[in-house]
Amino acid sequence: MSDPAQLNNALALPQVLASQTQVTSEWYTGSACAVVKSKHKGKGRIVQRKGAQSQAPVVAKAPLHSHLDIQNGECAHYPVPRFLPRLAGGWVEAKDLNQATQHQQAYGHLRAGSPVKLTGTPLVSSLRKTWGLDHLVKLMPQDQGWSVLCSTQKHNLFIETDLDKNVFGSYYHIREPQNQQLQMTFAEYAQCAKTWTTKKVCFKNKIMQRQQQQEEGHTPAPMACLPAALCQELQGSVRWDWLQALQKLVRFGSASTVTLQAASFDSLMPAQYQPHERLLAQVTGCQRILLIPPNQAFHGMYPYPVHHPYDTYSMVDLEKPDVGQWPHNTDVKGLRCVVKPGDVLYLPAYWFVHAQQLETVNINLTFHMGMGLRARPPACIPLQLSRHLECRLANVEGVANVRHWLQLIGYCDEQDWIELSTVKGYRRIVMCQEVRDELDINLALPEGGQQEEEEWQRVLIAMCDGRLLPTPWLNKDFREPLYLTDTTTQIEDVRSAEERKYPQLFRHTLKAQGWSFLKSKHT
C-alpha cells in the first residue's frame, strides 16, 4: 500500500469492525483478510480488504517453549515431557559457581536442604570430553556381568524391583514385574542400546563404594571388579578435592557410593525417593527432572509400602494419573529442571525424582552422600516416620495387618483388639505404646490433651490413605503359563443347527457366548 489514503483506510478498518461486531482474534500474518467473529454463534465471517486479492489466512504458530523455558535449558528438539503440565509449579533455581554472589546463594540452598542446580562445577568436567559408550566399553571389564533393566519400546519405563521382597505368595507379590533384569557385559549393553528397536535397556550399577575400614572424609574406593584403567580415571578425573571442600562447607557426610547410569533417548525413571542426599553429575546427554517435595508424599504421591517390591516409588503414573484412584494427586506441585553436561543437581533426601532422558546417549554419575552433621528437614519427617512404623508393626502383626493397626492406634480403638491375659495381648500393648512414643518424639507433640490425639489421627490416617493394600493392578496383564501336565478341557457345542450352518447371521449371539469369527471379506 503505497497510497497514503489506502493506508489510512486499512488502519481504520479494525476500528470500524470493532464498533459493529466483537473482534476476538488478531490479524493473520501475511494475509489480506481479517477474521471477525460476530456476537451470534458460528465460526465468524471473513471481511476482505478493498482491492486485495483473495488469499488464505496464514496463522502464526506459537513458540514451543516460552522464554523462561529456554532460559532454563529447554530445547525444541527435546521430547514432550512425560508428566502432566499441572505438576510443574516452577523451576529449580540454577546457580553459577563462577559468580561470587550466586556462589554464596548456592551454598545457602545446600545448607537449607532445598534442591539447586550448580553450573560451572569442575566435578566431572574432565570426563565430559572422553566419556561415551565406546570409551566406556574399552574401560569396563569384558567378563563382568552387570544388571541391566529391559523395557519395551512402547513404555520405555524403568523400575527397579527388589527381588528379596518379591517372594511368591507374599502380600505384595508381583507376578510379572515391569522390567526384566538381564545379566550382560557393558559391551553387550552398548550393542543392545544402539541396535535394539522394539526393546530398550538401561544400565544402573554401583562402581564405587566406601569401605568399612575407611575413615570419614575419604573418597569411596572403586569396586574390586573394575580394571585398573577405569579406577585410575575415576580417581584422577573426578575432582574429589572439590567434593570434599563442599562437604566441609555444608556439613555433608562422606560419599558412600557412586552409581553409574546410562540410558537411551526418552527413557523414563518414574518418581522415586531415596532416604539420603545425592549429587547428580551429568556427564553426557541431558535429563529433564521433576522434583516433588516429601510433604506431598501422603497428599498426592501415594508411595509404595516398605515391604513392597517397588518400595520408594510412587504408585501414581505421572504421565496419565488415575484421578479416580488417586484423588489427591490433583494438588501435587513440583519443580522441574533440565540438567546438561557438567551440571550438578542437588537431590535432597526423600524428594521424589521423576527423570526423563533427552538425548541419544545419556550418562551420569550419582554421588550418594551421608547425613553428616546436618539437621533433618521437617518436611521429610512423616515419610521417614512411616517407614519406621510399618517395619515395627509388621514385625509383630505381619505385613497384611499394618494398615489395620495404624488405623486402630490413630482412632484410639486398639483396646477392643487386645486380650490382656495373653502374651500376644502384652506384645500388642508394648507395640502400641512404642508407636505413640515414636510419634511424640518425631512430631514434638505436647503430652496429653486433645491436640495430641488429633495430630496422631491426622498423621496415621494420612499414612493409610490409599496405601498398605494389595496392588492387584500390577498383575492384571499377567497370564498363567500352560504347563505340559495340564489336561485339555472339551467344551460342549450347544449351538443350534441354524447357528452352525449360518454362523455369520448369529454372530452377535455367538460372540456373547465366547465364539470368535474370521474377518469377512467382501468382493
mmCIF file of N, CA and C in Angstrom, residues 133-177:
data_model
loop_
_atom_site.group_PDB
_atom_site.id
_atom_site.type_symbol
_atom_site.label_atom_id
_atom_site.label_comp_id
_atom_site.label_asym_id
_atom_site.label_seq_id
_atom_site.Cartn_x
_atom_site.Cartn_y
_atom_site.Cartn_z
ATOM 1 N N LEU A 133 29.698 -44.145 25.181
ATOM 2 C CA LEU A 133 29.531 -45.598 25.222
ATOM 3 C C LEU A 133 30.768 -46.315 24.708
ATOM 4 N N ASP A 134 31.335 -45.847 23.608
ATOM 5 C CA ASP A 134 32.505 -46.519 23.034
ATOM 6 C C ASP A 134 33.699 -46.449 23.980
ATOM 7 N N HIS A 135 33.872 -45.304 24.641
ATOM 8 C CA HIS A 135 35.005 -45.178 25.570
ATOM 9 C C HIS A 135 34.810 -46.059 26.797
ATOM 10 N N LEU A 136 33.586 -46.136 27.303
ATOM 11 C CA LEU A 136 33.334 -46.979 28.470
ATOM 12 C C LEU A 136 33.453 -48.454 28.136
ATOM 13 N N VAL A 137 33.138 -48.838 26.910
ATOM 14 C CA VAL A 137 33.308 -50.241 26.506
ATOM 15 C C VAL A 137 34.770 -50.656 26.636
ATOM 16 N N LYS A 138 35.693 -49.748 26.304
ATOM 17 C CA LYS A 138 37.115 -50.061 26.419
ATOM 18 C C LYS A 138 37.565 -50.126 27.877
ATOM 19 N N LEU A 139 36.917 -49.322 28.743
ATOM 20 C CA LEU A 139 37.366 -49.269 30.133
ATOM 21 C C LEU A 139 36.735 -50.340 31.003
ATOM 22 N N MET A 140 35.463 -50.659 30.750
ATOM 23 C CA MET A 140 34.759 -51.614 31.610
ATOM 24 C C MET A 140 35.288 -53.028 31.399
ATOM 25 N N PRO A 141 35.210 -53.877 32.424
ATOM 26 C CA PRO A 141 35.704 -55.263 32.284
ATOM 27 C C PRO A 141 34.895 -56.034 31.249
ATOM 28 N N GLN A 142 35.585 -56.868 30.478
ATOM 29 C CA GLN A 142 34.943 -57.594 29.383
ATOM 30 C C GLN A 142 34.234 -58.860 29.855
ATOM 31 N N ASP A 143 34.562 -59.351 31.034
ATOM 32 C CA ASP A 143 33.984 -60.606 31.506
ATOM 33 C C ASP A 143 33.074 -60.421 32.718
ATOM 34 N N GLN A 144 32.797 -59.181 33.110
ATOM 35 C CA GLN A 144 31.975 -58.912 34.281
ATOM 36 C C GLN A 144 30.526 -58.700 33.858
ATOM 37 N N GLY A 145 29.616 -59.467 34.457
ATOM 38 C CA GLY A 145 28.200 -59.304 34.165
ATOM 39 C C GLY A 145 27.564 -58.243 35.053
ATOM 40 N N TRP A 146 26.743 -57.393 34.462
ATOM 41 C CA TRP A 146 26.071 -56.312 35.182
ATOM 42 C C TRP A 146 24.563 -56.493 35.057
ATOM 43 N N SER A 147 23.842 -55.944 36.018
ATOM 44 C CA SER A 147 22.385 -55.993 35.987
ATOM 45 C C SER A 147 21.873 -54.859 35.099
ATOM 46 N N VAL A 148 21.094 -55.206 34.082
ATOM 47 C CA VAL A 148 20.566 -54.241 33.112
ATOM 48 C C VAL A 148 19.052 -54.404 33.058
ATOM 49 N N LEU A 149 18.326 -53.294 33.141
ATOM 50 C CA LEU A 149 16.874 -53.307 33.047
ATOM 51 C C LEU A 149 16.448 -53.247 31.592
ATOM 52 N N CYS A 150 15.436 -54.029 31.254
ATOM 53 C CA CYS A 150 14.938 -54.109 29.876
ATOM 54 C C CYS A 150 13.459 -53.738 29.865
ATOM 55 N N SER A 151 13.073 -52.869 28.938
ATOM 56 C CA SER A 151 11.695 -52.417 28.812
ATOM 57 C C SER A 151 11.300 -52.428 27.346
ATOM 58 N N THR A 152 10.003 -52.452 27.089
ATOM 59 C CA THR A 152 9.509 -52.404 25.716
ATOM 60 C C THR A 152 9.589 -50.983 25.188
ATOM 61 N N GLN A 153 9.624 -50.862 23.864
ATOM 62 C CA GLN A 153 9.683 -49.555 23.233
ATOM 63 C C GLN A 153 8.426 -48.738 23.536
ATOM 64 N N LYS A 154 7.289 -49.421 23.702
ATOM 65 C CA LYS A 154 6.029 -48.722 23.939
ATOM 66 C C LYS A 154 6.069 -47.948 25.250
ATOM 67 N N HIS A 155 6.591 -48.558 26.319
ATOM 68 C CA HIS A 155 6.611 -47.891 27.615
ATOM 69 C C HIS A 155 7.914 -47.121 27.845
ATOM 70 N N ASN A 156 9.049 -47.753 27.524
ATOM 71 C CA ASN A 156 10.365 -47.145 27.749
ATOM 72 C C ASN A 156 10.456 -46.607 29.180
ATOM 73 N N LEU A 157 10.049 -47.457 30.121
ATOM 74 C CA LEU A 157 9.938 -47.096 31.527
ATOM 75 C C LEU A 157 10.761 -48.084 32.341
ATOM 76 N N PHE A 158 11.513 -47.586 33.324
ATOM 77 C CA PHE A 158 12.433 -48.441 34.056
ATOM 78 C C PHE A 158 12.189 -48.300 35.560
ATOM 79 N N ILE A 159 11.780 -49.423 36.170
ATOM 80 C CA ILE A 159 11.524 -49.502 37.606
ATOM 81 C C ILE A 159 12.345 -50.657 38.168
ATOM 82 N N GLU A 160 13.131 -50.375 39.186
ATOM 83 C CA GLU A 160 13.927 -51.412 39.832
ATOM 84 C C GLU A 160 13.052 -52.191 40.806
ATOM 85 N N THR A 161 13.095 -53.511 40.697
ATOM 86 C CA THR A 161 12.310 -54.393 41.557
ATOM 87 C C THR A 161 13.210 -55.013 42.611
ATOM 88 N N ASP A 162 12.790 -54.914 43.872
ATOM 89 C CA ASP A 162 13.530 -55.555 44.962
ATOM 90 C C ASP A 162 13.147 -57.030 44.982
ATOM 91 N N LEU A 163 14.021 -57.878 44.463
ATOM 92 C CA LEU A 163 13.724 -59.299 44.353
ATOM 93 C C LEU A 163 13.629 -59.974 45.717
ATOM 94 N N ASP A 164 14.294 -59.434 46.731
ATOM 95 C CA ASP A 164 14.207 -60.022 48.071
ATOM 96 C C ASP A 164 12.818 -59.855 48.670
ATOM 97 N N LYS A 165 12.083 -58.823 48.259
ATOM 98 C CA LYS A 165 10.730 -58.594 48.760
ATOM 99 C C LYS A 165 9.664 -59.204 47.861
ATOM 100 N N ASN A 166 10.019 -59.520 46.630
ATOM 101 C CA ASN A 166 9.043 -60.079 45.691
ATOM 102 C C ASN A 166 9.028 -61.603 45.807
ATOM 103 N N VAL A 167 8.545 -62.089 46.931
ATOM 104 C CA VAL A 167 8.510 -63.523 47.235
ATOM 105 C C VAL A 167 7.144 -64.071 46.816
ATOM 106 N N PHE A 168 7.153 -65.241 46.205
ATOM 107 C CA PHE A 168 5.905 -65.843 45.748
ATOM 108 C C PHE A 168 4.982 -66.114 46.938
ATOM 109 N N GLY A 169 3.746 -65.688 46.823
ATOM 110 C CA GLY A 169 2.772 -65.878 47.885
ATOM 111 C C GLY A 169 2.763 -64.783 48.927
ATOM 112 N N SER A 170 3.666 -63.787 48.817
ATOM 113 C CA SER A 170 3.685 -62.701 49.787
ATOM 114 C C SER A 170 2.513 -61.749 49.540
ATOM 115 N N TYR A 171 2.315 -60.834 50.471
ATOM 116 C CA TYR A 171 1.152 -59.943 50.435
ATOM 117 C C TYR A 171 1.202 -59.005 49.236
ATOM 118 N N TYR A 172 2.408 -58.596 48.831
ATOM 119 C CA TYR A 172 2.572 -57.660 47.716
ATOM 120 C C TYR A 172 3.267 -58.315 46.512
ATOM 121 N N HIS A 173 3.088 -59.594 46.347
ATOM 122 C CA HIS A 173 3.810 -60.297 45.279
ATOM 123 C C HIS A 173 3.377 -59.794 43.900
ATOM 124 N N ILE A 174 4.378 -59.525 43.042
ATOM 125 C CA ILE A 174 4.143 -59.109 41.651
ATOM 126 C C ILE A 174 4.464 -60.297 40.761
ATOM 127 N N ARG A 175 3.467 -60.783 40.035
ATOM 128 C CA ARG A 175 3.672 -61.971 39.206
ATOM 129 C C ARG A 175 4.640 -61.695 38.055
ATOM 130 N N GLU A 176 4.532 -60.533 37.464
ATOM 131 C CA GLU A 176 5.402 -60.181 36.332
ATOM 132 C C GLU A 176 5.813 -58.719 36.490
ATOM 133 N N PRO A 177 7.042 -58.454 36.974
ATOM 134 C CA PRO A 177 7.473 -57.060 37.186
ATOM 135 C C PRO A 177 7.471 -56.251 35.892
#
